[in-house]
Short mmCIF file of C-alpha atoms and ligand atoms in Angstrom, two decimals:
data_model
loop_
_atom_site.label_atom_id
_atom_site.label_comp_id
_atom_site.label_asym_id
_atom_site.label_seq_id
_atom_site.Cartn_x
_atom_site.Cartn_y
_atom_site.Cartn_z
CA MET A 30 -1.90 -30.55 23.86
CA LEU A 31 1.22 -28.69 24.94
CA THR A 32 3.45 -30.29 27.55
CA GLU A 33 4.02 -28.76 30.99
CA GLU A 34 7.49 -27.83 29.81
CA GLN A 35 6.16 -26.00 26.74
CA ILE A 36 3.65 -24.10 28.87
CA GLU A 37 6.39 -23.12 31.29
CA GLN A 38 8.64 -22.02 28.39
CA PHE A 39 5.88 -19.83 26.99
CA HIS A 40 5.38 -18.05 30.30
CA ARG A 41 9.10 -17.71 31.01
CA HIS A 42 10.44 -16.88 27.54
CA GLY A 43 7.36 -15.55 25.75
CA PHE A 44 7.33 -18.39 23.22
CA THR A 45 7.47 -22.14 22.81
CA VAL A 46 8.31 -24.17 19.73
CA CYS A 47 6.46 -27.34 18.63
CA PRO A 48 8.18 -29.19 15.75
CA GLY A 49 5.83 -31.52 13.84
CA PHE A 50 2.63 -29.74 14.96
CA LEU A 51 1.30 -29.97 11.38
CA ASP A 52 1.69 -33.17 9.36
CA ALA A 53 3.09 -33.10 5.84
CA HIS A 54 -0.35 -33.50 4.24
CA THR A 55 -1.77 -30.48 6.07
CA VAL A 56 1.24 -28.37 5.12
CA GLN A 57 0.81 -29.37 1.47
CA GLU A 58 -2.91 -28.53 1.53
CA LEU A 59 -2.24 -25.10 3.06
CA LEU A 60 0.43 -24.39 0.46
CA ARG A 61 -1.77 -25.61 -2.39
CA GLU A 62 -4.54 -23.28 -1.22
CA ALA A 63 -2.19 -20.29 -0.96
CA GLU A 64 -0.52 -20.95 -4.31
CA GLY A 65 -3.94 -21.17 -5.94
CA VAL A 66 -4.90 -17.77 -4.54
CA ILE A 67 -1.74 -15.98 -5.63
CA ALA A 68 -1.35 -17.64 -9.03
CA GLY A 69 -1.04 -15.08 -11.80
CA SER A 70 -0.83 -12.06 -9.47
CA THR A 71 1.34 -9.20 -10.72
CA HIS A 72 2.05 -5.66 -9.55
CA ALA A 73 -0.34 -4.37 -12.17
CA ASN A 74 -3.01 -6.97 -11.60
CA HIS A 75 -3.53 -8.27 -8.09
CA ASP A 76 -6.29 -8.11 -5.52
CA ALA A 77 -4.94 -5.48 -3.10
CA GLU A 78 -7.73 -6.27 -0.63
CA ARG A 79 -6.46 -9.83 -0.27
CA MET A 80 -2.69 -9.57 -0.78
CA GLU A 81 0.40 -7.36 -0.81
CA MET A 82 3.25 -7.53 -3.35
CA GLU A 83 7.00 -7.36 -2.79
CA PRO A 84 8.12 -3.97 -4.14
CA ASP A 85 11.21 -5.34 -5.90
CA GLY A 86 9.74 -8.43 -7.52
CA ALA A 87 6.52 -9.43 -9.21
CA VAL A 88 5.70 -11.76 -6.32
CA VAL A 89 3.27 -11.73 -3.42
CA ARG A 90 4.73 -11.12 0.05
CA ARG A 91 1.62 -11.45 2.18
CA LEU A 92 -1.91 -12.86 2.01
CA TYR A 93 -4.32 -10.99 4.24
CA GLU A 94 -6.70 -12.86 6.53
CA PRO A 95 -6.46 -16.37 5.03
CA CYS A 96 -8.57 -17.78 7.88
CA THR A 97 -11.46 -15.54 6.88
CA HIS A 98 -11.29 -16.26 3.17
CA TYR A 99 -9.91 -19.78 2.56
CA PRO A 100 -11.19 -23.10 3.94
CA GLN A 101 -7.94 -24.94 4.75
CA ALA A 102 -6.59 -22.06 6.80
CA ARG A 103 -9.98 -21.62 8.47
CA ALA A 104 -10.14 -25.30 9.41
CA LEU A 105 -6.73 -25.03 11.07
CA ALA A 106 -7.79 -21.89 13.00
CA ASP A 107 -10.82 -23.73 14.40
CA SER A 108 -9.16 -27.10 14.99
CA ASP A 109 -9.37 -28.60 18.47
CA GLU A 110 -5.70 -29.46 18.57
CA LEU A 111 -4.69 -25.85 18.02
CA LEU A 112 -7.35 -24.35 20.28
CA ASP A 113 -6.40 -26.79 23.05
CA GLY A 114 -2.87 -25.39 22.96
CA VAL A 115 -4.04 -21.78 22.88
CA GLU A 116 -6.41 -22.45 25.79
CA GLN A 117 -3.56 -23.89 27.86
CA LEU A 118 -1.72 -20.57 27.44
CA ILE A 119 -4.36 -17.82 27.63
CA GLY A 120 -7.45 -19.46 29.09
CA PRO A 121 -10.76 -21.07 28.11
CA ASN A 122 -12.61 -18.13 26.51
CA LEU A 123 -10.96 -17.36 23.20
CA LEU A 124 -11.40 -14.94 20.34
CA PHE A 125 -9.81 -15.55 16.98
CA HIS A 126 -8.12 -12.20 16.27
CA TYR A 127 -6.45 -12.08 12.82
CA SER A 128 -4.41 -14.10 10.34
CA LYS A 129 -1.87 -13.58 7.59
CA LEU A 130 0.42 -15.67 5.46
CA ASN A 131 3.88 -14.16 5.00
CA MET A 132 5.40 -15.59 1.84
CA LYS A 133 9.03 -14.39 2.31
CA PRO A 134 9.77 -15.39 -1.33
CA ALA A 135 13.14 -16.75 -2.42
CA GLU A 136 15.78 -14.03 -2.98
CA VAL A 137 13.44 -11.06 -2.40
CA GLY A 138 11.55 -11.80 0.83
CA SER A 139 11.39 -8.56 2.83
CA VAL A 140 12.96 -7.91 6.21
CA VAL A 141 10.61 -7.79 9.21
CA GLU A 142 12.09 -5.44 11.81
CA TRP A 143 11.82 -5.77 15.57
CA HIS A 144 8.32 -5.18 16.83
CA GLN A 145 5.76 -6.40 19.36
CA ASP A 146 2.45 -7.40 17.80
CA LEU A 147 0.44 -5.68 20.52
CA SER A 148 1.94 -2.30 19.56
CA TYR A 149 -0.35 -2.50 16.52
CA TYR A 150 -3.45 -3.65 18.44
CA PRO A 151 -3.93 -1.97 21.85
CA LEU A 152 -6.07 -4.18 24.12
CA THR A 153 -7.33 -3.91 27.68
CA ASN A 154 -5.11 -6.83 28.70
CA THR A 155 -2.11 -8.61 27.25
CA ASP A 156 -3.48 -12.17 27.05
CA SER A 157 -2.88 -12.42 23.35
CA LEU A 158 -0.66 -14.63 21.23
CA ALA A 159 0.18 -15.57 17.68
CA VAL A 160 0.85 -19.08 16.41
CA LEU A 161 3.35 -19.06 13.54
CA PHE A 162 3.45 -22.18 11.36
CA TYR A 163 6.46 -22.75 9.17
CA LEU A 164 5.23 -24.15 5.84
CA ASP A 165 8.80 -24.62 4.57
CA ASP A 166 11.93 -25.94 6.22
CA THR A 167 13.24 -22.76 7.83
CA ASP A 168 16.72 -21.68 8.89
CA ALA A 169 18.89 -18.58 9.05
CA GLY A 170 19.34 -18.65 5.25
CA ASN A 171 15.69 -18.18 4.35
CA GLY A 172 14.76 -15.78 7.14
CA ALA A 173 13.89 -17.72 10.29
CA LEU A 174 12.09 -15.86 13.04
CA LYS A 175 14.13 -14.25 15.84
CA ILE A 176 12.57 -13.69 19.28
CA VAL A 177 14.00 -12.01 22.40
CA PRO A 178 13.45 -14.48 25.27
CA GLY A 179 11.76 -12.80 28.22
CA GLY A 180 10.98 -9.65 26.23
CA HIS A 181 7.25 -10.21 26.74
CA GLU A 182 7.56 -9.46 30.45
CA GLY A 183 8.02 -5.73 30.06
CA VAL A 184 5.70 -3.07 28.73
CA VAL A 185 5.02 -2.08 25.16
CA MET A 186 8.35 -0.79 23.84
CA ASP A 187 8.74 2.50 22.04
CA HIS A 188 7.66 2.11 18.40
CA THR A 189 7.49 5.87 17.68
CA ARG A 190 9.50 8.70 16.24
CA ASP A 191 8.35 12.30 16.73
CA GLY A 192 5.19 10.85 18.26
CA TYR A 193 4.28 8.83 15.17
CA PHE A 194 4.01 5.04 15.04
CA GLN A 195 6.88 3.49 13.05
CA GLY A 196 5.73 -0.14 13.14
CA ARG A 197 9.13 -1.14 14.58
CA VAL A 198 10.96 -0.76 17.87
CA THR A 199 12.76 2.58 17.95
CA GLU A 200 14.52 2.16 21.29
CA ALA A 201 17.86 0.32 21.64
CA MET A 202 17.50 -3.46 21.36
CA ASP A 203 19.84 -6.22 22.43
CA ASP A 204 19.81 -8.17 19.16
CA PRO A 205 22.45 -10.76 20.24
CA GLN A 206 20.09 -11.90 23.01
CA ALA A 207 17.61 -13.11 20.39
CA ALA A 208 16.85 -16.78 19.77
CA LEU A 209 16.84 -17.88 16.13
CA ILE A 210 13.92 -20.27 15.63
CA GLU A 211 14.88 -22.78 12.96
CA GLY A 212 12.67 -25.75 12.23
CA PRO A 213 11.19 -28.08 9.61
CA ALA A 214 7.95 -27.41 7.76
CA GLY A 215 5.07 -28.11 10.15
CA THR A 216 6.74 -26.43 13.14
CA ALA A 217 4.42 -24.23 15.24
CA ILE A 218 5.71 -21.35 17.36
CA PHE A 219 3.34 -20.08 20.06
CA MET A 220 4.42 -16.48 20.74
CA HIS A 221 3.11 -13.96 23.27
CA GLY A 222 1.75 -10.67 21.87
CA LEU A 223 4.46 -8.68 23.68
CA ALA A 224 7.39 -10.87 22.54
CA PRO A 225 9.79 -8.73 20.46
CA HIS A 226 10.48 -10.50 17.17
CA ALA A 227 11.96 -9.94 13.71
CA SER A 228 13.30 -11.77 10.66
CA GLU A 229 16.01 -11.08 8.09
CA PRO A 230 15.36 -10.83 4.34
CA ASN A 231 15.30 -14.12 2.46
CA THR A 232 18.54 -14.21 0.48
CA SER A 233 18.30 -17.94 -0.28
CA GLU A 234 16.82 -19.72 -3.27
CA ARG A 235 14.11 -21.22 -1.06
CA PRO A 236 10.83 -19.63 -0.01
CA ARG A 237 10.00 -19.24 3.69
CA ARG A 238 6.22 -19.28 3.93
CA THR A 239 4.76 -18.75 7.41
CA LEU A 240 1.07 -18.85 8.31
CA ILE A 241 0.29 -16.65 11.33
CA LEU A 242 -2.90 -17.00 13.39
CA SER A 243 -3.59 -14.72 16.35
CA TYR A 244 -5.91 -15.28 19.31
CA ARG A 245 -6.76 -13.27 22.40
CA ALA A 246 -8.65 -13.81 25.63
CA ALA A 247 -12.34 -12.97 25.17
CA ASP A 248 -12.06 -10.27 27.86
CA ALA A 249 -9.22 -8.50 26.04
CA PHE A 250 -11.22 -5.72 24.39
CA PRO A 251 -9.71 -3.42 21.77
CA VAL A 252 -8.87 0.13 22.84
CA TYR A 253 -10.49 2.45 20.33
CA CYS A 254 -7.84 4.09 18.13
CA GLY A 255 -10.02 5.36 15.30
CA PRO A 256 -11.66 3.59 12.35
CA MET A 257 -8.83 1.07 12.09
CA THR A 258 -9.96 -0.53 15.35
CA ALA A 259 -13.24 -1.53 13.76
CA LYS A 260 -11.45 -2.52 10.55
CA HIS A 261 -9.19 -4.92 12.45
CA ASP A 262 -12.05 -6.38 14.43
CA VAL A 263 -14.19 -7.56 11.50
CA HIS A 264 -12.26 -10.84 11.52
CA VAL A 265 -12.74 -11.42 15.24
CA ARG A 266 -15.00 -14.27 16.36
CA LEU A 267 -15.47 -16.39 19.45
CA VAL A 268 -13.84 -19.77 18.83
CA ARG A 269 -14.06 -21.32 22.30
CA GLY A 270 -15.87 -20.73 25.60
CA GLU A 271 -18.10 -17.82 26.53
CA PRO A 272 -18.17 -14.21 25.35
CA ALA A 273 -16.94 -11.73 27.97
CA ARG A 274 -19.42 -9.49 29.79
CA ALA A 275 -16.69 -7.17 31.07
CA ALA A 276 -13.29 -6.03 29.90
CA ARG A 277 -10.37 -7.14 32.08
CA PHE A 278 -7.40 -4.80 32.56
CA ASN A 279 -3.88 -5.95 33.42
CA ILE A 280 -2.11 -2.93 32.02
CA THR A 281 -2.60 0.64 33.18
CA SER A 282 -1.24 2.47 30.15
CA PHE A 283 -1.15 1.38 26.52
CA PRO A 284 0.50 3.49 23.79
CA ILE A 285 -1.87 4.35 20.96
CA PRO A 286 -0.35 4.09 17.46
CA GLN A 287 -0.65 7.47 15.73
CA TYR A 288 -0.18 7.19 11.98
CA LYS A 289 1.30 10.26 10.30
CA ASP A 290 -0.61 10.06 7.02
CA LYS A 291 -2.49 6.81 6.62
CA VAL A 292 -2.70 3.39 8.18
CA ALA A 293 -0.16 1.20 6.38
CA SER A 294 0.96 -2.42 6.50
CA LEU A 295 3.86 -3.50 8.71
CA TYR A 296 6.15 -3.73 5.67
CA GLU A 297 5.20 -0.31 4.30
CA LEU A 298 5.43 1.39 7.70
CA GLN A 299 8.83 -0.10 8.41
CA GLN A 300 10.08 0.80 4.92
CA ARG A 301 8.90 4.41 5.29
CA SER A 302 10.44 4.52 8.75
CA ARG A 303 13.82 3.41 7.34
CA GLU A 304 13.51 6.14 4.73
CA GLY A 305 12.70 8.63 7.48
CA GLU A 306 9.15 9.44 6.37
CA ALA A 307 6.82 7.56 8.69
O1 AKG B 18 7.28 -13.18 8.72
C1 AKG B 18 7.98 -13.00 9.71
O2 AKG B 18 9.14 -13.36 9.77
C2 AKG B 18 7.43 -12.31 10.94
C3 AKG B 18 6.13 -11.73 10.67
C4 AKG B 18 5.59 -10.81 11.67
O3 AKG B 18 6.14 -10.60 12.72
C5 AKG B 18 4.33 -10.16 11.37
O4 AKG B 18 3.85 -10.26 10.25
O5 AKG B 18 3.81 -9.50 12.30
#
């Protein structure tokens, strides 16, 4: 369970940090599972449905939907301890939304630019969060997460250029206001879906693996944006409480991401945006 103070921090700052949420054994099991999946993957020979490679190195940068495909990650997603915390923040009726494991490998781990998760997934209300689990000791050197405290209280920020979705904030941002979230392996960060966040490339000799699980209130229905809405929602399932009979709205206008050519991953979109193509 989260403490009253952690709940208050989440609502005030848009995130709360829980060191020691996972014990060392669980972290090791999650890492063993992930390493088993990526073993032997190369640019030329990898399962592009399940993972994405770093462009500059023959290493995996992200596993897609580990909680759908792999039992250790799934068990964590459905665990009472985690769902109790999520329920304390966004209510008793909960959908599992999506998951990913960002590997941020030593020396090559890609930058993640400022963005709000909900810019990718328009919903009828904003009761949505991600839980990010550090699976390695994490600090500024290996690309710790940065979050703008209080940034979740506004609207969806501009993530477009010339009307097209860039996958990153395109309006001016006050980077020095950001909190750097350092912590030992096993730390959990509960982060609101509108919290602006980012991380630097990993220039250290240590990996920075982070498992990310997202949940939303059962009455937060997706706004239809084309076939990708259905594609995202195949991983969605009720994990606690009752299914919703009606959509609840707490937002009157939600920007719809328009992709110029094709739907692309966060990393690809942001890369193309930097190069001026997205
Ligand atoms: O890996 C990170 O540092 C942040 C990841 C993130 O924000 C995302 O994948 O949406």
